[in-house]
Short mmCIF file of C-alpha atoms and ligand atoms in Angstrom, two decimals:
data_model
loop_
_atom_site.label_atom_id
_atom_site.label_comp_id
_atom_site.label_asym_id
_atom_site.label_seq_id
_atom_site.Cartn_x
_atom_site.Cartn_y
_atom_site.Cartn_z
CA MET A 1231 0.00 0.00 0.00
CA THR A 1232 1.40 3.40 -0.92
CA SER A 1233 0.86 6.32 1.41
CA ALA A 1234 -0.04 9.75 0.09
CA PRO A 1235 2.96 12.03 -0.43
CA THR A 1236 3.44 14.43 2.47
CA HIS A 1237 2.40 18.01 2.09
CA ALA A 1238 2.46 21.20 4.19
CA LYS A 1239 -1.08 21.99 5.34
CA GLY A 1240 -1.88 25.55 4.35
CA LEU A 1241 1.43 25.55 2.39
CA GLU A 1242 3.18 26.51 5.64
CA GLY A 1243 6.89 27.04 5.05
CA VAL A 1244 6.63 26.33 1.31
CA ILE A 1245 8.67 28.65 -0.92
CA ALA A 1246 6.19 29.12 -3.77
CA GLY A 1247 8.05 31.64 -5.91
CA GLU A 1248 10.60 34.45 -6.08
CA THR A 1249 10.05 38.19 -5.72
CA GLU A 1250 12.07 41.39 -5.77
CA ILE A 1251 9.26 43.35 -4.11
CA CYS A 1252 9.22 42.42 -0.45
CA ASN A 1253 11.07 40.39 2.15
CA VAL A 1254 9.18 39.16 5.23
CA GLU A 1255 11.51 37.92 7.98
CA GLN A 1256 10.94 37.20 11.68
CA THR A 1257 12.79 40.38 12.57
CA SER A 1258 12.05 42.71 9.66
CA LEU A 1259 9.67 43.64 6.86
CA ILE A 1260 11.39 45.15 3.84
CA TYR A 1261 9.84 46.77 0.73
CA ARG A 1262 12.39 46.78 -2.11
CA GLY A 1263 15.29 47.15 0.32
CA TYR A 1264 13.70 49.65 2.74
CA GLU A 1265 12.69 48.56 6.26
CA ILE A 1266 9.09 49.23 7.28
CA ALA A 1267 9.96 51.38 10.33
CA ASP A 1268 12.14 53.57 8.09
CA LEU A 1269 9.32 53.93 5.55
CA ALA A 1270 6.66 54.58 8.22
CA ALA A 1271 8.79 57.34 9.74
CA ASN A 1272 10.13 58.95 6.58
CA ALA A 1273 8.06 58.18 3.47
CA THR A 1274 4.56 59.16 2.39
CA PHE A 1275 2.10 56.60 1.07
CA GLU A 1276 2.45 57.98 -2.47
CA GLU A 1277 6.24 57.55 -2.27
CA VAL A 1278 5.81 53.96 -1.07
CA ALA A 1279 3.26 53.30 -3.82
CA TYR A 1280 5.75 54.54 -6.43
CA LEU A 1281 8.52 52.44 -4.85
CA LEU A 1282 6.40 49.30 -5.05
CA LEU A 1283 4.97 49.88 -8.53
CA VAL A 1284 8.02 51.29 -10.30
CA GLY A 1285 10.77 49.62 -8.26
CA SER A 1286 12.79 52.61 -7.03
CA LYS A 1287 12.46 55.63 -4.75
CA PRO A 1288 11.03 58.56 -6.78
CA ASN A 1289 12.94 61.82 -7.21
CA ALA A 1290 10.99 65.07 -6.80
CA ASP A 1291 9.95 65.27 -10.49
CA GLU A 1292 8.95 61.62 -10.66
CA LEU A 1293 6.89 61.96 -7.49
CA ALA A 1294 5.15 65.12 -8.72
CA LYS A 1295 4.25 63.42 -12.01
CA PHE A 1296 3.06 60.26 -10.22
CA LYS A 1297 0.84 62.28 -7.86
CA ALA A 1298 -0.56 64.29 -10.76
CA ASP A 1299 -1.34 61.07 -12.65
CA LEU A 1300 -3.22 59.73 -9.63
CA VAL A 1301 -5.18 62.94 -9.08
CA ALA A 1302 -6.21 62.93 -12.75
CA GLU A 1303 -7.65 59.42 -12.37
CA ARG A 1304 -9.65 59.91 -9.15
CA SER A 1305 -13.11 60.30 -10.64
CA LEU A 1306 -15.15 57.24 -11.61
CA PRO A 1307 -16.71 56.23 -14.93
CA ALA A 1308 -20.51 56.31 -15.21
CA PRO A 1309 -21.16 52.53 -14.89
CA VAL A 1310 -19.25 52.41 -11.60
CA VAL A 1311 -21.06 55.51 -10.29
CA GLU A 1312 -24.43 54.01 -11.27
CA PHE A 1313 -23.62 50.79 -9.43
CA LEU A 1314 -22.45 52.70 -6.34
CA LYS A 1315 -25.77 54.56 -6.19
CA THR A 1316 -27.36 51.17 -5.42
CA SER A 1317 -24.70 50.16 -2.91
CA GLY A 1318 -26.31 51.81 0.13
CA ASP A 1319 -29.47 49.74 -0.30
CA LEU A 1320 -27.47 46.55 -0.81
CA VAL A 1321 -25.48 47.14 2.38
CA ASN A 1322 -28.33 48.52 4.47
CA ASN A 1323 -30.51 45.52 3.51
CA GLN A 1324 -27.63 43.39 4.75
CA SER A 1325 -27.32 41.40 1.56
CA ALA A 1326 -23.82 42.79 0.94
CA VAL A 1327 -20.95 44.17 2.96
CA PRO A 1328 -18.61 46.95 1.75
CA MET A 1329 -15.91 44.45 0.67
CA ASP A 1330 -18.45 42.84 -1.70
CA ILE A 1331 -19.39 46.25 -3.13
CA LEU A 1332 -15.73 47.17 -3.63
CA ARG A 1333 -15.02 43.83 -5.35
CA THR A 1334 -17.91 44.34 -7.78
CA ALA A 1335 -17.01 48.00 -8.41
CA VAL A 1336 -13.45 47.00 -9.36
CA SER A 1337 -14.87 44.34 -11.64
CA ILE A 1338 -17.14 46.88 -13.35
CA GLN A 1339 -14.19 49.25 -13.68
CA ALA A 1340 -12.53 46.51 -15.76
CA HIS A 1341 -15.29 46.79 -18.38
CA VAL A 1342 -14.51 50.43 -19.05
CA ASP A 1343 -10.73 50.46 -18.64
CA PRO A 1344 -9.26 50.93 -22.13
CA ASP A 1345 -6.25 48.78 -21.22
CA CYS A 1346 -8.20 45.94 -19.61
CA GLN A 1347 -7.13 43.15 -22.00
CA ASP A 1348 -3.53 44.38 -22.38
CA ASN A 1349 -0.96 42.75 -20.06
CA ALA A 1350 2.06 44.71 -21.37
CA PRO A 1351 4.13 46.43 -18.63
CA GLU A 1352 3.10 49.98 -19.66
CA ALA A 1353 -0.60 49.04 -19.78
CA ASN A 1354 -0.33 47.25 -16.44
CA LEU A 1355 1.24 50.33 -14.82
CA ARG A 1356 -1.51 52.55 -16.22
CA LYS A 1357 -4.15 50.18 -14.84
CA ALA A 1358 -2.42 50.00 -11.47
CA LYS A 1359 -2.42 53.79 -11.18
CA ARG A 1360 -6.08 54.00 -12.20
CA LEU A 1361 -7.11 51.43 -9.62
CA LEU A 1362 -4.98 53.07 -6.93
CA ALA A 1363 -6.56 56.45 -7.68
CA LYS A 1364 -10.14 55.20 -7.99
CA ILE A 1365 -10.46 52.80 -5.04
CA PRO A 1366 -10.69 55.62 -2.43
CA THR A 1367 -13.41 57.25 -4.54
CA ILE A 1368 -15.30 53.94 -4.67
CA ILE A 1369 -15.05 53.65 -0.87
CA GLY A 1370 -16.08 57.28 -0.36
CA HIS A 1371 -19.09 57.09 -2.69
CA MET A 1372 -20.15 53.78 -1.16
CA GLN A 1373 -20.06 55.22 2.36
CA ASN A 1374 -22.04 58.27 1.21
CA SER A 1375 -24.63 55.94 -0.36
CA ILE A 1376 -24.86 53.87 2.84
CA GLU A 1377 -25.53 57.08 4.80
CA GLY A 1378 -28.06 58.33 2.19
CA LYS A 1379 -25.88 61.35 1.37
CA ASP A 1380 -24.82 62.91 -1.95
CA PHE A 1381 -21.50 61.72 -3.31
CA VAL A 1382 -18.51 63.86 -2.35
CA ALA A 1383 -16.30 64.56 -5.37
CA PRO A 1384 -12.56 63.90 -4.94
CA ARG A 1385 -10.34 66.90 -4.24
CA ASP A 1386 -7.27 67.52 -6.42
CA ASP A 1387 -5.32 69.27 -3.68
CA LEU A 1388 -5.43 66.44 -1.11
CA SER A 1389 -3.12 63.46 -0.62
CA HIS A 1390 -4.34 59.89 -1.18
CA SER A 1391 -4.96 59.55 2.58
CA ALA A 1392 -6.57 62.94 3.16
CA ASN A 1393 -8.75 62.59 0.06
CA LEU A 1394 -9.95 59.16 1.18
CA LEU A 1395 -11.01 60.53 4.57
CA TYR A 1396 -12.49 63.66 2.97
CA MET A 1397 -14.66 61.69 0.53
CA MET A 1398 -15.94 59.38 3.28
CA THR A 1399 -16.83 62.15 5.72
CA GLY A 1400 -17.26 65.32 3.63
CA SER A 1401 -14.78 67.19 5.83
CA GLU A 1402 -11.08 67.70 5.40
CA PRO A 1403 -9.15 65.67 8.01
CA THR A 1404 -6.78 67.28 10.47
CA PRO A 1405 -3.07 66.91 9.63
CA GLU A 1406 -2.83 64.45 12.55
CA ALA A 1407 -5.63 62.24 11.19
CA GLU A 1408 -4.13 62.39 7.71
CA LYS A 1409 -0.76 61.28 9.13
CA VAL A 1410 -2.23 58.34 11.03
CA MET A 1411 -4.12 57.18 7.94
CA ASP A 1412 -1.03 57.64 5.77
CA VAL A 1413 1.16 55.54 8.06
CA SER A 1414 -1.49 52.81 8.26
CA LEU A 1415 -1.54 52.68 4.44
CA VAL A 1416 2.27 52.48 4.33
CA LEU A 1417 2.16 49.55 6.77
CA TYR A 1418 -0.58 47.76 4.81
CA ALA A 1419 0.88 48.22 1.32
CA GLU A 1420 2.75 44.96 0.81
CA HIS A 1421 3.47 41.62 2.49
CA ASP A 1422 4.94 39.09 0.01
CA TYR A 1423 2.96 35.86 -0.60
CA ASN A 1424 0.02 36.46 1.74
CA ALA A 1425 -3.25 34.80 0.70
CA SER A 1426 -4.66 37.66 -1.40
CA THR A 1427 -1.39 38.40 -3.20
CA PHE A 1428 -0.85 34.71 -3.90
CA THR A 1429 -4.43 34.59 -5.24
CA SER A 1430 -3.70 37.49 -7.57
CA ARG A 1431 -0.57 35.75 -8.85
CA VAL A 1432 -2.39 32.45 -9.43
CA ILE A 1433 -5.08 34.29 -11.42
CA THR A 1434 -2.70 36.38 -13.50
CA GLY A 1435 -0.28 33.45 -13.93
CA THR A 1436 -2.86 32.09 -16.39
CA LEU A 1437 -2.26 35.34 -18.35
CA ALA A 1438 -5.58 36.69 -17.12
CA ASP A 1439 -5.68 40.47 -16.66
CA MET A 1440 -4.88 42.73 -13.70
CA HIS A 1441 -8.52 43.58 -12.91
CA GLY A 1442 -9.30 39.86 -12.63
CA GLY A 1443 -6.33 39.38 -10.31
CA VAL A 1444 -7.34 42.32 -8.13
CA THR A 1445 -10.98 41.25 -8.01
CA GLY A 1446 -9.90 37.82 -6.78
CA ALA A 1447 -7.48 39.37 -4.32
CA ILE A 1448 -10.25 41.51 -2.81
CA ALA A 1449 -12.36 38.37 -2.38
CA ALA A 1450 -9.46 36.69 -0.54
CA LEU A 1451 -8.65 39.71 1.62
CA LYS A 1452 -12.23 39.85 2.92
CA GLY A 1453 -11.85 36.75 5.11
CA LYS A 1454 -11.37 37.15 8.87
CA LEU A 1455 -8.16 35.14 8.87
CA HIS A 1456 -6.65 37.73 6.49
CA GLY A 1457 -7.60 41.39 5.95
CA GLY A 1458 -11.04 41.02 7.52
CA ALA A 1459 -9.24 40.68 10.85
CA ASN A 1460 -9.08 44.46 11.33
CA GLU A 1461 -12.90 44.61 11.44
CA ALA A 1462 -13.12 41.38 13.43
CA ALA A 1463 -10.61 42.66 16.01
CA MET A 1464 -12.71 45.76 16.64
CA ASP A 1465 -15.90 43.68 16.77
CA MET A 1466 -14.22 41.44 19.36
CA LEU A 1467 -13.28 44.43 21.53
CA SER A 1468 -16.87 45.69 21.27
CA ASP A 1469 -18.11 42.24 22.35
CA ILE A 1470 -15.77 42.32 25.35
CA ARG A 1471 -16.98 45.81 26.24
CA ASN A 1472 -20.62 44.70 26.02
CA ASP A 1473 -19.93 41.71 28.24
CA ILE A 1474 -17.79 43.38 30.91
CA GLY A 1475 -19.57 46.74 31.08
CA PRO A 1476 -18.17 50.27 30.88
CA GLU A 1477 -15.13 49.83 33.16
CA ASN A 1478 -11.91 48.01 32.30
CA ASP A 1479 -12.09 45.48 35.12
CA THR A 1480 -9.03 43.24 34.64
CA ALA A 1481 -10.67 40.30 36.42
CA LYS A 1482 -13.65 40.44 34.05
CA ILE A 1483 -11.41 40.80 30.98
CA THR A 1484 -9.35 37.81 32.15
CA GLU A 1485 -12.54 35.80 32.70
CA TRP A 1486 -13.72 36.68 29.15
CA MET A 1487 -10.38 35.59 27.72
CA HIS A 1488 -10.27 32.34 29.68
CA LYS A 1489 -13.73 31.46 28.40
CA ALA A 1490 -12.55 32.15 24.83
CA PHE A 1491 -9.47 29.96 25.42
CA ALA A 1492 -11.62 27.17 26.88
CA GLU A 1493 -13.88 27.32 23.81
CA LYS A 1494 -10.74 27.22 21.63
CA ARG A 1495 -11.77 30.44 19.90
CA LYS A 1496 -9.32 32.36 17.75
CA LEU A 1497 -8.85 35.90 19.05
CA MET A 1498 -8.99 38.26 16.12
CA GLY A 1499 -5.95 40.42 15.43
CA PHE A 1500 -3.57 37.95 17.09
CA GLY A 1501 -1.16 35.42 15.64
CA HIS A 1502 0.57 35.22 12.29
CA ARG A 1503 1.68 32.49 9.90
CA VAL A 1504 5.20 33.96 9.61
CA TYR A 1505 5.79 36.25 12.60
CA LYS A 1506 5.95 34.08 15.70
CA ASN A 1507 7.54 36.72 17.98
CA GLY A 1508 5.40 39.68 16.97
CA ASP A 1509 4.50 41.73 13.88
CA HIS A 1510 6.77 44.82 13.62
CA ARG A 1511 3.96 46.83 12.05
CA ALA A 1512 1.75 46.46 15.15
CA PRO A 1513 3.73 48.61 17.65
CA ILE A 1514 4.18 51.36 15.04
CA LEU A 1515 0.44 51.69 14.46
CA HIS A 1516 -0.40 51.10 18.13
CA ALA A 1517 1.72 54.08 19.22
CA LEU A 1518 0.10 56.39 16.66
CA GLY A 1519 -3.39 55.14 17.44
CA ARG A 1520 -2.90 55.54 21.17
CA LYS A 1521 -1.74 59.13 20.64
CA ALA A 1522 -4.82 59.83 18.51
CA ALA A 1523 -6.99 58.29 21.26
CA GLU A 1524 -5.39 60.50 23.92
CA ALA A 1525 -6.21 63.54 21.78
CA ARG A 1526 -9.83 62.42 21.29
CA GLY A 1527 -10.74 61.69 24.89
CA GLU A 1528 -11.50 59.17 27.60
CA GLU A 1529 -13.75 56.78 25.62
CA PHE A 1530 -10.96 56.14 23.15
CA VAL A 1531 -8.20 55.88 25.76
CA LYS A 1532 -10.33 53.28 27.53
CA LEU A 1533 -10.55 51.30 24.31
CA PHE A 1534 -6.74 51.25 24.01
CA ASP A 1535 -6.44 50.36 27.71
CA LEU A 1536 -8.80 47.43 27.10
CA GLY A 1537 -6.82 46.36 24.04
CA GLU A 1538 -3.56 46.51 25.99
CA THR A 1539 -4.98 44.30 28.74
CA VAL A 1540 -6.20 41.76 26.16
CA GLN A 1541 -2.78 41.88 24.52
CA LYS A 1542 -0.96 41.31 27.83
CA ILE A 1543 -3.09 38.28 28.65
CA MET A 1544 -2.51 36.80 25.17
CA GLU A 1545 1.23 37.36 25.44
CA ASP A 1546 1.57 36.14 29.04
CA GLU A 1547 -0.67 33.10 28.79
CA LYS A 1548 -0.41 32.04 25.12
CA THR A 1549 2.79 33.74 23.86
CA ILE A 1550 0.75 34.94 20.89
CA TYR A 1551 1.32 38.52 19.75
CA PRO A 1552 -0.91 41.07 18.02
CA ASN A 1553 -0.66 41.48 14.26
CA VAL A 1554 -1.13 44.86 12.56
CA ASP A 1555 -4.90 44.36 12.37
CA PHE A 1556 -5.28 44.59 16.15
CA PRO A 1557 -4.07 48.19 16.58
CA CYS A 1558 -5.65 49.03 13.22
CA GLY A 1559 -9.12 48.20 14.53
CA MET A 1560 -8.69 50.46 17.57
CA THR A 1561 -7.02 53.21 15.52
CA TYR A 1562 -9.65 53.39 12.78
CA PHE A 1563 -12.38 53.33 15.45
CA THR A 1564 -10.69 56.29 17.17
CA MET A 1565 -10.70 58.10 13.81
CA GLY A 1566 -14.48 57.62 13.56
CA ILE A 1567 -14.34 55.29 10.54
CA PRO A 1568 -17.32 52.87 10.28
CA VAL A 1569 -16.09 49.34 11.09
CA PRO A 1570 -17.23 47.70 7.79
CA GLN A 1571 -14.94 50.10 5.88
CA TYR A 1572 -11.73 49.00 7.66
CA THR A 1573 -10.97 46.19 5.21
CA PRO A 1574 -11.87 48.27 2.12
CA ILE A 1575 -9.35 50.85 3.39
CA PHE A 1576 -6.80 48.04 3.58
CA VAL A 1577 -7.53 47.53 -0.16
CA ALA A 1578 -6.88 51.25 -0.83
CA SER A 1579 -3.32 50.48 0.25
CA ARG A 1580 -2.70 46.82 -0.70
CA ILE A 1581 -3.69 47.51 -4.31
CA THR A 1582 -0.09 48.69 -4.69
CA GLY A 1583 1.41 45.39 -3.52
CA TRP A 1584 -1.05 43.33 -5.58
CA ALA A 1585 -0.40 45.36 -8.73
CA ALA A 1586 3.38 45.12 -8.23
CA HIS A 1587 3.11 41.33 -7.90
CA ILE A 1588 0.82 41.03 -10.91
CA MET A 1589 3.33 43.00 -12.99
CA GLU A 1590 6.16 40.81 -11.70
CA GLN A 1591 4.15 37.69 -12.56
CA HIS A 1592 3.36 38.87 -16.09
CA ALA A 1593 6.98 39.92 -16.66
CA ASN A 1594 8.37 36.43 -15.93
CA ASN A 1595 5.37 34.14 -16.13
CA ARG A 1596 4.94 30.45 -15.52
CA LEU A 1597 1.52 28.95 -14.84
CA ILE A 1598 1.06 28.27 -11.10
CA ARG A 1599 -0.30 24.74 -10.91
CA PRO A 1600 0.73 22.62 -7.92
CA ARG A 1601 -0.23 19.00 -7.31
CA VAL A 1602 -2.38 17.66 -4.48
CA ALA A 1603 -2.24 14.39 -2.50
CA TYR A 1604 -5.35 12.34 -3.34
CA THR A 1605 -7.11 10.95 -0.25
CA GLY A 1606 -10.44 9.88 -1.82
CA PRO A 1607 -11.89 6.39 -2.41
CA ALA A 1608 -9.86 3.64 -4.09
CA LEU A 1609 -10.68 2.85 -7.72
CA ARG A 1610 -14.18 1.33 -8.07
CA ASN A 1611 -16.58 0.44 -10.91
CA TRP A 1612 -19.70 2.49 -11.63
CA ASN A 1613 -21.77 -0.71 -12.26
CA ASP A 1614 -20.75 -2.51 -9.00
C1 LIG B 484 -3.20 34.40 11.35
C2 LIG B 484 -3.56 32.95 11.56
C3 LIG B 484 -4.64 32.56 10.54
C4 LIG B 484 -2.31 32.09 11.35
O1 LIG B 484 -2.74 30.78 11.36
P1 LIG B 484 -1.73 29.53 11.33
O2 LIG B 484 -0.38 29.91 10.90
O3 LIG B 484 -2.44 28.49 10.56
O4 LIG B 484 -1.60 29.16 12.85
P2 LIG B 484 -2.51 28.13 13.62
O5 LIG B 484 -3.96 28.47 13.44
O6 LIG B 484 -2.08 26.76 13.22
O7 LIG B 484 -2.10 28.45 15.11
C5 LIG B 484 -1.02 27.83 15.81
C6 LIG B 484 -1.45 27.70 17.27
O8 LIG B 484 -1.64 29.01 17.81
C7 LIG B 484 -3.00 29.20 18.19
N1 LIG B 484 -3.44 30.50 17.70
C8 LIG B 484 -2.98 31.14 16.61
N2 LIG B 484 -3.62 32.31 16.47
C9 LIG B 484 -4.47 32.39 17.49
C10 LIG B 484 -5.41 33.35 17.87
N3 LIG B 484 -5.57 34.46 17.17
N4 LIG B 484 -6.14 33.15 18.98
C11 LIG B 484 -5.99 32.02 19.71
N5 LIG B 484 -5.11 31.06 19.39
C12 LIG B 484 -4.37 31.24 18.29
C13 LIG B 484 -3.77 28.11 17.48
O9 LIG B 484 -4.96 27.77 18.16
C14 LIG B 484 -2.79 26.99 17.46
O10 LIG B 484 -2.76 26.39 18.71
P3 LIG B 484 -2.62 24.78 18.86
O11 LIG B 484 -1.30 24.46 18.23
O12 LIG B 484 -2.69 24.58 20.32
O13 LIG B 484 -3.78 24.23 18.11
C15 LIG B 484 -4.08 32.71 13.00
O14 LIG B 484 -3.10 33.16 13.91
C16 LIG B 484 -5.41 33.38 13.25
O15 LIG B 484 -6.46 32.81 12.94
N6 LIG B 484 -5.41 34.65 13.79
C17 LIG B 484 -6.63 35.38 13.98
C18 LIG B 484 -7.04 36.09 12.70
C19 LIG B 484 -6.10 37.22 12.36
O16 LIG B 484 -5.79 38.05 13.18
N7 LIG B 484 -5.71 37.27 11.07
C20 LIG B 484 -4.85 38.33 10.55
C21 LIG B 484 -3.51 37.79 10.21
S1 LIG B 484 -2.39 39.08 9.74
#
């Protein structure tokens, strides 16, 4: 009797390709040679987007041209606008969530993109810039539709981050809010062969187009074990708050956690397939979010205090550390962003990493087609 060949469940530890875009190590996260803490402290999101898409740090002229190209592409074509007018009803009737709306809007955008069927490097870069520019407008219009408000047109004079917040809320963010959003987008931009990026490479490795790869990637990012964790982490903290009441009673928080451990529940925003000693992005965002909470007032400081107690119990009792989605949930809540938009905002950043990987795949393509160990019934006859 032959046994099935061994395999790594969930492809853990499998090297499934090569990339020049990003290096994820236990002790560092590097985008094209630059460490994430360096980028978070010193680069804007637009600079990081250029770095990922083009491959090098932009000089002043290159950056100005890149930003102008993005600004020129912010508005949406009519079919996407028409669809977004219906999005509020779809979400408010609870038949769709914002990630579903965003996925469909990107798919409709494919129908009207003049380069859709062209996988050449120049066409791919044009498509990447269009998607990068338009996704915040999709999110903004969708949020306006959900709230029954008129769409807020994009502003040419605002950064990617400020414009995103402006279109969602109708008011220009403070420089502090813009900075927090910008850093969160820098942290979210790229992460090698995570599930959504791998999905996009599998799709485009068939020589399918970028919009198809991005649509699939959005579908993959939605799940709670991946990008959906930033919403799920905030929902979990809200559940804890509902259960323990308004005060941060450590005994009650510990009791809540022990019950979750006993029920073998996964705590959202904790753990990582690669980082076993902590995610370097998490403390960067936590510090910024906590500062924003201190500026906003007691309710928000109490949320961070609660999160820190949960984190301490996880670390002390399970040696499991928060990933970037844990502080992201608390930070976006502090900024007043509706929870169901947290993962779409992740997309407004990760589109850069996906597009860079899709371009890398198309530039040096081989179909991605692994084998699987068969564990089904032995051979049998239909007429037996
Ligand atoms: C990210 C994640 C999917 C990685 O999964 P993975 O590499 O397959 O790791 P496993 O699920 O095999 O976890 C290994 C062990 O740690 C435990 N563990 C991992 N993450 C945990 C979490 N968030 N809460 C509780 N226990 C967790 C598992 O129960 C398992 O314990 P066991 O060996 O006693 O069964 C997982 O940590 C998780 O589900 N986290 C919550 C969702 C999340 O935050 N996702 C965003 C990731 S950036």
